[in-house]
Coordinates of C-alpha atoms in Angstrom, one line a residue:
M3 CA -9.3 -17.0 -8.0
N4 CA -9.8 -16.6 -4.2
A5 CA -8.7 -13.5 -2.5
K6 CA -5.3 -14.8 -1.4
S7 CA -4.5 -16.2 -4.9
E8 CA -5.5 -12.9 -6.5
S9 CA -3.1 -10.0 -6.1
P10 CA -4.1 -7.7 -3.3
R11 CA -6.4 -4.8 -4.2
I12 CA -6.2 -2.9 -0.9
Y13 CA -8.4 -0.2 0.6
N14 CA -6.9 1.6 3.5
L15 CA -9.7 2.3 6.0
F16 CA -8.1 5.0 8.1
P17 CA -9.8 4.4 11.5
R18 CA -9.6 7.9 12.9
L19 CA -11.7 9.1 10.0
V20 CA -14.5 6.6 10.5
G21 CA -14.7 6.3 14.3
S22 CA -16.0 3.3 16.3
M23 CA -15.7 -0.2 14.8
D24 CA -19.4 -0.8 14.7
K25 CA -19.6 1.9 11.9
W26 CA -17.0 0.2 9.8
V27 CA -19.4 -2.4 8.3
E28 CA -21.0 0.3 6.2
H29 CA -17.7 0.9 4.6
F30 CA -16.9 -2.8 4.1
K31 CA -20.0 -3.1 1.9
R32 CA -18.8 -0.1 -0.1
I33 CA -15.3 -1.3 -0.3
K34 CA -16.4 -4.7 -1.6
N35 CA -18.6 -3.0 -4.2
L36 CA -15.5 -1.0 -5.5
G37 CA -13.8 -4.3 -6.2
F38 CA -11.2 -4.5 -3.4
N39 CA -10.3 -7.7 -1.7
W40 CA -8.3 -6.5 1.2
V41 CA -8.8 -3.9 3.9
Y42 CA -5.8 -2.3 5.6
I43 CA -6.4 -0.8 9.1
N44 CA -3.8 1.5 10.7
P45 CA -3.0 0.8 14.4
I46 CA -6.0 0.2 16.6
H47 CA -4.2 -0.1 19.9
Y48 CA -4.5 2.1 22.9
P49 CA -2.2 5.1 22.3
G50 CA 0.2 7.0 24.5
F51 CA 0.1 10.6 25.6
S52 CA 0.4 12.1 22.1
G53 CA -2.7 10.2 20.8
S54 CA -0.8 9.1 17.7
L55 CA -2.0 5.9 16.1
Y56 CA 1.6 4.8 15.9
S57 CA 2.5 5.6 19.5
I58 CA 1.3 2.4 21.2
K59 CA 0.9 2.2 25.0
D60 CA -0.9 -1.1 25.2
Y61 CA -0.8 -3.7 22.5
Y62 CA -3.7 -5.7 24.0
S63 CA -6.2 -2.8 24.4
I64 CA -8.2 -1.0 21.8
N65 CA -8.1 2.8 21.2
P66 CA -11.2 4.2 22.9
M67 CA -12.0 6.1 19.7
F68 CA -12.7 2.9 18.0
L69 CA -15.0 1.4 20.7
N70 CA -18.8 1.7 20.9
P71 CA -19.4 3.3 24.3
E72 CA -23.0 1.9 24.3
S73 CA -21.9 -1.7 23.7
S74 CA -21.9 -4.1 26.6
K75 CA -19.3 -6.3 24.9
S76 CA -15.6 -6.3 25.8
Q77 CA -13.0 -4.5 23.7
I78 CA -11.8 -7.7 22.1
D79 CA -15.3 -9.0 21.4
Q80 CA -16.1 -5.7 19.6
L81 CA -12.9 -6.2 17.6
K82 CA -13.9 -9.8 16.7
D83 CA -17.3 -8.6 15.6
M84 CA -15.7 -6.1 13.3
L85 CA -13.4 -8.7 11.8
E86 CA -16.4 -11.1 11.3
D87 CA -18.3 -8.3 9.5
C88 CA -15.3 -7.7 7.2
H89 CA -15.1 -11.4 6.4
K90 CA -18.8 -11.7 5.8
N91 CA -18.4 -9.1 3.1
G92 CA -15.8 -11.2 1.3
L93 CA -12.8 -9.1 2.4
L94 CA -9.5 -10.0 4.0
I95 CA -8.1 -7.6 6.5
M96 CA -4.6 -6.7 7.7
M97 CA -3.5 -4.7 10.7
D98 CA -0.5 -2.5 11.2
L99 CA 2.3 -4.2 13.1
V100 CA 4.4 -1.6 14.9
I101 CA 7.4 -3.2 16.7
N102 CA 10.2 -0.7 16.0
H103 CA 9.0 1.5 18.9
T104 CA 6.4 2.0 21.5
A105 CA 4.9 5.1 23.1
K106 CA 7.3 6.9 25.4
D107 CA 4.8 6.3 28.3
H108 CA 4.4 2.6 27.6
P109 CA 4.8 0.7 31.0
F110 CA 7.6 -1.3 29.4
T111 CA 9.9 1.7 29.6
K112 CA 9.9 1.0 33.3
E113 CA 9.1 -2.7 33.5
H114 CA 11.5 -3.7 30.7
E115 CA 14.1 -1.0 30.6
N116 CA 16.6 -3.2 28.7
W117 CA 14.2 -3.5 25.8
Y118 CA 14.9 0.0 24.7
K119 CA 17.7 1.9 23.0
R120 CA 19.5 4.5 25.0
K121 CA 21.2 7.9 24.4
E122 CA 24.7 8.5 25.7
N123 CA 23.2 10.2 28.8
G124 CA 21.1 7.1 29.6
E125 CA 17.7 8.4 28.4
I126 CA 15.5 6.3 26.2
K127 CA 16.2 7.1 22.6
S128 CA 13.4 8.3 20.3
P129 CA 13.4 7.5 16.6
G130 CA 13.3 10.2 14.0
A131 CA 14.1 11.2 10.4
W132 CA 16.0 13.7 8.4
D133 CA 14.0 16.5 7.0
N134 CA 15.9 18.9 4.6
G135 CA 19.1 18.2 6.4
V136 CA 17.6 18.6 9.9
W137 CA 17.1 15.6 12.2
V138 CA 13.5 15.6 13.5
E139 CA 13.0 13.5 16.6
W140 CA 9.6 12.0 17.4
G141 CA 9.6 12.6 21.1
D142 CA 6.4 10.7 21.8
L143 CA 8.1 7.4 20.7
A144 CA 10.6 5.1 22.5
E145 CA 12.8 3.1 20.2
I146 CA 13.0 -0.6 20.8
D147 CA 16.3 -2.4 20.8
N148 CA 15.3 -5.5 18.9
E149 CA 18.9 -6.3 17.9
T150 CA 21.1 -6.1 21.0
S151 CA 18.8 -6.1 24.0
S152 CA 20.2 -8.2 26.8
D153 CA 16.7 -9.7 27.2
R154 CA 16.3 -10.3 23.5
D155 CA 14.6 -13.7 23.7
N156 CA 11.8 -12.5 25.9
L157 CA 11.4 -9.4 23.7
W158 CA 11.1 -11.4 20.6
N159 CA 8.7 -13.8 22.2
Y160 CA 6.5 -10.9 23.2
W161 CA 6.2 -9.8 19.6
K162 CA 5.5 -13.4 18.6
E163 CA 2.7 -13.6 21.2
V164 CA 1.2 -10.3 20.0
I165 CA 1.0 -11.5 16.4
E166 CA -0.5 -14.9 17.4
F167 CA -3.1 -13.1 19.6
Y168 CA -4.3 -11.0 16.6
I169 CA -4.2 -14.0 14.3
D170 CA -6.6 -15.7 16.8
C171 CA -8.8 -12.6 16.7
G172 CA -9.2 -13.1 12.9
F173 CA -6.7 -10.9 11.1
D174 CA -5.5 -12.3 7.8
G175 CA -2.3 -10.3 7.4
F176 CA 0.1 -7.7 8.9
R177 CA 1.6 -4.5 7.4
A178 CA 4.9 -4.2 9.0
D179 CA 5.5 -0.5 9.9
A180 CA 9.1 0.7 9.2
A181 CA 10.0 -2.9 8.4
Y182 CA 13.5 -1.9 7.3
A183 CA 14.2 -0.5 10.8
V184 CA 13.6 -3.9 12.4
P185 CA 16.5 -6.5 12.3
M186 CA 16.1 -9.0 9.5
E187 CA 16.8 -11.8 11.9
L188 CA 13.7 -10.9 13.9
W189 CA 11.5 -11.1 10.8
R190 CA 13.1 -14.4 9.9
F191 CA 11.9 -15.6 13.4
L192 CA 8.5 -14.0 13.5
I193 CA 7.1 -14.6 10.0
P194 CA 7.6 -18.4 9.9
E195 CA 6.2 -18.7 13.4
A196 CA 3.1 -16.8 12.4
K197 CA 2.6 -18.8 9.2
R198 CA 2.8 -22.0 11.2
K199 CA -0.2 -20.8 13.1
N200 CA -2.1 -19.6 10.1
N201 CA -1.3 -18.8 6.5
V202 CA -1.2 -15.0 7.1
L203 CA 0.5 -12.6 4.7
F204 CA 3.2 -10.1 5.6
F205 CA 3.5 -6.7 3.8
A206 CA 6.7 -4.7 4.3
E207 CA 6.7 -1.0 4.5
S208 CA 10.0 -0.5 2.7
L209 CA 9.6 3.1 1.3
G210 CA 12.6 5.4 1.8
C211 CA 15.2 2.7 2.5
P212 CA 18.0 1.7 0.1
I213 CA 17.1 -0.9 -2.4
E214 CA 19.6 -3.3 -0.7
S215 CA 17.5 -3.1 2.5
T216 CA 14.4 -3.8 0.5
I217 CA 16.0 -6.9 -1.0
S218 CA 17.0 -8.0 2.6
L219 CA 13.3 -7.7 3.6
V220 CA 12.3 -9.9 0.7
E221 CA 14.8 -12.5 1.8
S222 CA 13.4 -12.3 5.3
G223 CA 10.1 -13.8 4.3
F224 CA 7.8 -11.0 3.4
D225 CA 5.1 -11.7 0.9
F226 CA 4.8 -8.2 -0.5
I227 CA 6.7 -4.9 -0.5
F228 CA 5.5 -1.4 -1.4
N229 CA 7.0 0.4 -4.4
S230 CA 7.6 4.1 -5.1
S231 CA 5.7 4.4 -8.4
K232 CA 3.7 7.2 -6.8
W233 CA 6.7 9.5 -7.0
W234 CA 8.0 8.7 -10.5
N235 CA 8.2 11.5 -13.1
Y236 CA 7.7 9.0 -15.9
S237 CA 11.2 9.6 -17.2
D238 CA 14.1 9.0 -14.8
G239 CA 15.5 5.5 -14.8
W240 CA 15.4 4.7 -11.1
L241 CA 11.9 3.2 -10.8
L242 CA 12.3 0.6 -13.6
E243 CA 15.8 -0.2 -12.3
Q244 CA 14.5 -0.8 -8.8
Y245 CA 11.6 -2.9 -10.1
S246 CA 14.0 -5.0 -12.2
R247 CA 15.9 -5.9 -9.1
T248 CA 12.8 -7.0 -7.1
Y249 CA 10.0 -8.2 -9.3
K250 CA 11.4 -11.8 -9.7
K251 CA 11.9 -12.0 -5.9
V252 CA 8.6 -10.6 -4.5
P253 CA 5.5 -8.9 -5.7
S254 CA 4.9 -5.2 -4.9
I255 CA 2.1 -2.8 -4.2
S256 CA 1.6 0.6 -5.9
F257 CA -0.6 3.5 -4.7
P258 CA -1.5 7.0 -6.0
E259 CA -1.6 8.4 -2.5
S260 CA -1.3 7.1 1.1
H261 CA -2.0 8.2 4.6
D262 CA 1.6 9.5 4.8
T263 CA 1.3 11.7 1.7
L264 CA -0.7 14.7 0.6
R265 CA -3.9 14.0 -1.1
L266 CA -3.5 13.7 -4.9
S267 CA -6.3 16.1 -5.4
V268 CA -4.2 18.7 -3.6
E269 CA -0.9 17.8 -5.2
S270 CA -2.4 18.0 -8.7
N271 CA -4.2 21.3 -7.9
G272 CA -7.5 19.5 -8.7
R273 CA -6.6 18.8 -12.3
F274 CA -8.6 15.7 -13.0
P275 CA -6.5 14.5 -16.0
V276 CA -3.4 14.5 -13.8
I277 CA -5.2 12.6 -11.1
K278 CA -6.5 10.0 -13.6
K279 CA -3.0 9.6 -15.0
R280 CA -1.4 8.8 -11.7
T281 CA -4.4 6.5 -10.7
I282 CA -4.2 4.4 -13.9
F283 CA -0.4 4.3 -13.9
T284 CA -0.1 3.0 -10.4
A285 CA -2.9 0.4 -11.1
F286 CA -0.8 -0.8 -14.1
F287 CA 2.6 -0.9 -12.6
S288 CA 2.6 -3.8 -10.1
S289 CA 0.5 -6.8 -9.1
G290 CA -0.7 -5.1 -5.9
W291 CA -2.6 -1.8 -5.7
M292 CA -3.8 0.3 -2.8
I293 CA -5.8 3.5 -2.2
P294 CA -6.7 5.2 1.1
I295 CA -10.2 6.1 2.2
G296 CA -11.5 9.3 0.5
F297 CA -9.3 9.0 -2.6
E298 CA -12.3 7.9 -4.7
Y299 CA -14.1 11.1 -3.7
G300 CA -11.2 13.6 -4.2
F301 CA -10.9 14.3 -0.5
K302 CA -8.4 17.2 0.2
K303 CA -7.5 16.9 3.9
K304 CA -4.4 14.9 4.6
L305 CA -5.0 12.0 6.9
D306 CA -3.4 12.7 10.2
V307 CA -2.4 10.0 12.8
V308 CA -3.0 12.4 15.7
N309 CA -5.7 14.9 14.6
T310 CA -8.0 13.3 12.1
I311 CA -11.6 12.8 13.4
P312 CA -14.8 11.6 11.9
E313 CA -16.0 15.2 11.5
D314 CA -13.2 15.6 8.9
W315 CA -15.3 13.6 6.4
E316 CA -15.6 15.8 3.4
E317 CA -18.2 16.6 0.7
I318 CA -17.5 14.8 -2.6
N319 CA -15.1 16.8 -4.6
Y320 CA -15.2 14.4 -7.6
D321 CA -16.3 10.8 -7.9
I322 CA -14.0 8.2 -9.6
T323 CA -15.7 5.2 -8.2
E324 CA -16.7 3.9 -11.6
L325 CA -13.0 4.2 -12.8
I326 CA -11.9 2.3 -9.7
K327 CA -14.5 -0.4 -10.2
N328 CA -13.4 -0.8 -13.8
I329 CA -9.7 -1.0 -12.8
N330 CA -10.4 -3.6 -10.1
G331 CA -12.7 -5.6 -12.4
V332 CA -10.0 -5.9 -15.1
R333 CA -7.3 -6.6 -12.5
Q334 CA -9.4 -9.4 -11.1
K335 CA -10.0 -11.1 -14.4
Y336 CA -6.6 -11.6 -15.9
D337 CA -3.5 -13.4 -14.6
I338 CA -1.0 -10.9 -16.0
L339 CA -2.5 -8.3 -13.6
N340 CA -2.1 -10.7 -10.7
M341 CA 1.6 -11.3 -11.1
E342 CA 4.8 -9.3 -11.6
G343 CA 6.4 -9.4 -15.0
Q344 CA 9.1 -7.8 -17.0
I345 CA 8.4 -4.1 -17.7
S346 CA 10.3 -2.6 -20.6
E347 CA 10.1 0.8 -22.2
I348 CA 9.3 1.0 -25.9
Y349 CA 11.6 3.5 -27.7
H350 CA 9.9 5.7 -30.2
S351 CA 10.4 9.1 -31.9
N352 CA 8.6 11.2 -29.3
R353 CA 9.9 9.4 -26.2
E354 CA 10.6 12.8 -24.5
N355 CA 6.8 13.5 -24.3
V356 CA 5.2 10.1 -24.5
L357 CA 5.9 7.0 -22.3
I358 CA 5.2 3.6 -23.7
L359 CA 5.7 0.6 -21.4
K360 CA 5.2 -3.1 -22.1
K361 CA 4.6 -5.6 -19.3
E362 CA 4.7 -9.3 -20.1
D363 CA 5.5 -12.7 -18.5
D364 CA 6.1 -16.1 -20.0
R365 CA 3.4 -17.5 -17.6
S366 CA 0.7 -15.5 -19.2
S367 CA -0.8 -15.4 -22.7
K368 CA -1.6 -11.7 -22.1
M369 CA 0.5 -8.6 -22.4
L370 CA -0.1 -5.1 -20.9
L371 CA 0.6 -1.9 -22.8
L372 CA 0.7 1.6 -21.3
I373 CA 0.8 4.7 -23.4
L374 CA 1.0 7.9 -21.4
N375 CA 1.4 11.6 -22.2
K376 CA 4.0 12.9 -19.8
S377 CA 2.9 16.5 -20.3
D378 CA 0.1 18.0 -18.2
D379 CA -0.2 21.0 -20.4
R380 CA -0.2 20.0 -24.0
E381 CA -1.2 17.3 -26.5
S382 CA 1.5 14.9 -27.6
E383 CA 1.7 12.6 -30.6
C384 CA 3.3 9.2 -30.8
I385 CA 3.8 6.8 -33.6
L386 CA 4.2 3.1 -32.6
P387 CA 7.6 2.1 -34.1
E388 CA 7.8 -0.4 -37.0
N389 CA 9.6 -3.0 -34.8
F390 CA 7.1 -2.4 -31.9
L391 CA 5.5 -5.9 -32.0
S392 CA 6.4 -9.0 -33.9
N393 CA 2.8 -9.6 -34.9
K394 CA -0.6 -8.0 -34.5
L395 CA -2.1 -8.2 -31.1
S396 CA -5.8 -7.8 -30.4
V397 CA -7.2 -5.5 -27.7
I398 CA -9.2 -7.6 -25.3
D399 CA -9.7 -5.2 -22.4
C400 CA -8.5 -2.0 -20.8
F401 CA -8.8 0.2 -17.8
D402 CA -10.7 2.8 -19.7
S403 CA -13.4 1.7 -22.2
D404 CA -12.5 4.3 -24.8
M405 CA -9.6 2.2 -26.1
K406 CA -11.4 -1.1 -26.8
S407 CA -11.9 -0.4 -30.5
I408 CA -8.4 0.7 -31.3
D409 CA -6.0 -1.5 -33.3
I410 CA -2.5 -1.8 -32.0
L411 CA -0.3 -1.9 -35.1
P412 CA 3.2 -0.8 -36.0
G413 CA 3.1 2.6 -37.4
R414 CA -0.2 3.4 -35.6
S415 CA -0.3 7.1 -34.7
F416 CA -1.9 8.5 -31.5
V417 CA -2.5 12.0 -30.4
L418 CA -2.8 12.0 -26.6
K419 CA -4.5 14.9 -24.8
E420 CA -2.7 16.5 -21.9
S421 CA -2.0 13.9 -19.1
E422 CA -3.9 11.2 -21.1
V423 CA -3.0 7.6 -20.4
F424 CA -4.1 4.2 -21.8
V425 CA -3.6 0.8 -20.3
I426 CA -4.5 -1.9 -22.7
L427 CA -4.7 -5.7 -22.3
L428 CA -3.5 -7.5 -25.3
S429 CA -3.7 -11.2 -26.3
K430 CA -0.4 -12.7 -27.6
G431 CA -0.6 -14.7 -30.8

């Protein structure tokens, strides 16, 4: 399979942590060795007064933090060199596409005043979010009126030209920031236009929006969405219910942590079995998988879109590179891990403490089985029910080599250590 026919195994190279683009090639080699096939880069554009990566002042200039001051090459030539280095390492690369807002000090706030939403007093509106019942406004951002602007055609064509420019530079895909906050009609215009130029992929940031909005994004042409498996407690019904509504329409991407979340090493209080459980579960759940830079080394500092600098690179807390290599290697080999499929829970006598999920699809001769101890504090026993499988299946691979010699049979008893999880690949028939 080539990289675009395989499911995306994405490494988020957070640019503020690694500095100028000429240094990124060292990471590309490491990323490829870990088994990833995509690199995701947060915004690289020239920022506004706050310095936030997501507060863009100039879509056609590069953040000085990512330029080599000793290079005689232009900004865009340095960008193209980076993209060429990425491709030489056998990796595809996507950039963040931020079109819901600009920096408050973007020249467009004066040159194209009718491109922005306004408050009742006439001031440009800033986007924000509710936090524990309190509205938090992001004052460094100016919210774009992509829906009702009186100059909508020119505004939409501007976004089209930005996308085409970065396709010409060499990007293979776009991660649409706050995709749900952008009118679906605009996506239905932009995505086909981009794909006519080159077969780029579009990834929708859909987290936090109602499931109906996610489905609307799917119908607007996105190739992938992100799912919320990172936050599942392994018991409540919402995750499998959401997945059942989307998996036939669009593939999705799981992640154990992201640049927007706390580090898993911190959330878990450094408890390695808990970390391993979430890592393996998210790698099982959907066809796409993503980790951010530093996850493999147990970094503790949250990535910050304003304040992170290369000096925040940490000493290795723990090293799970071999686990990640094994996960990516298994994911690359088998079709069932490169497609979505029906995920169903297997009911058994100790369902309160042990989760058993089965993932299968008629297009594949393989089946995935997950057995997971929900408890982080105690062992749990489970007995595979007598009606578990219609016939014996053979274990052909797994995310963790300890399971390769175990028979999967009705009535088979397991004692799982605290937080222990197995993902097993089975051959049907």
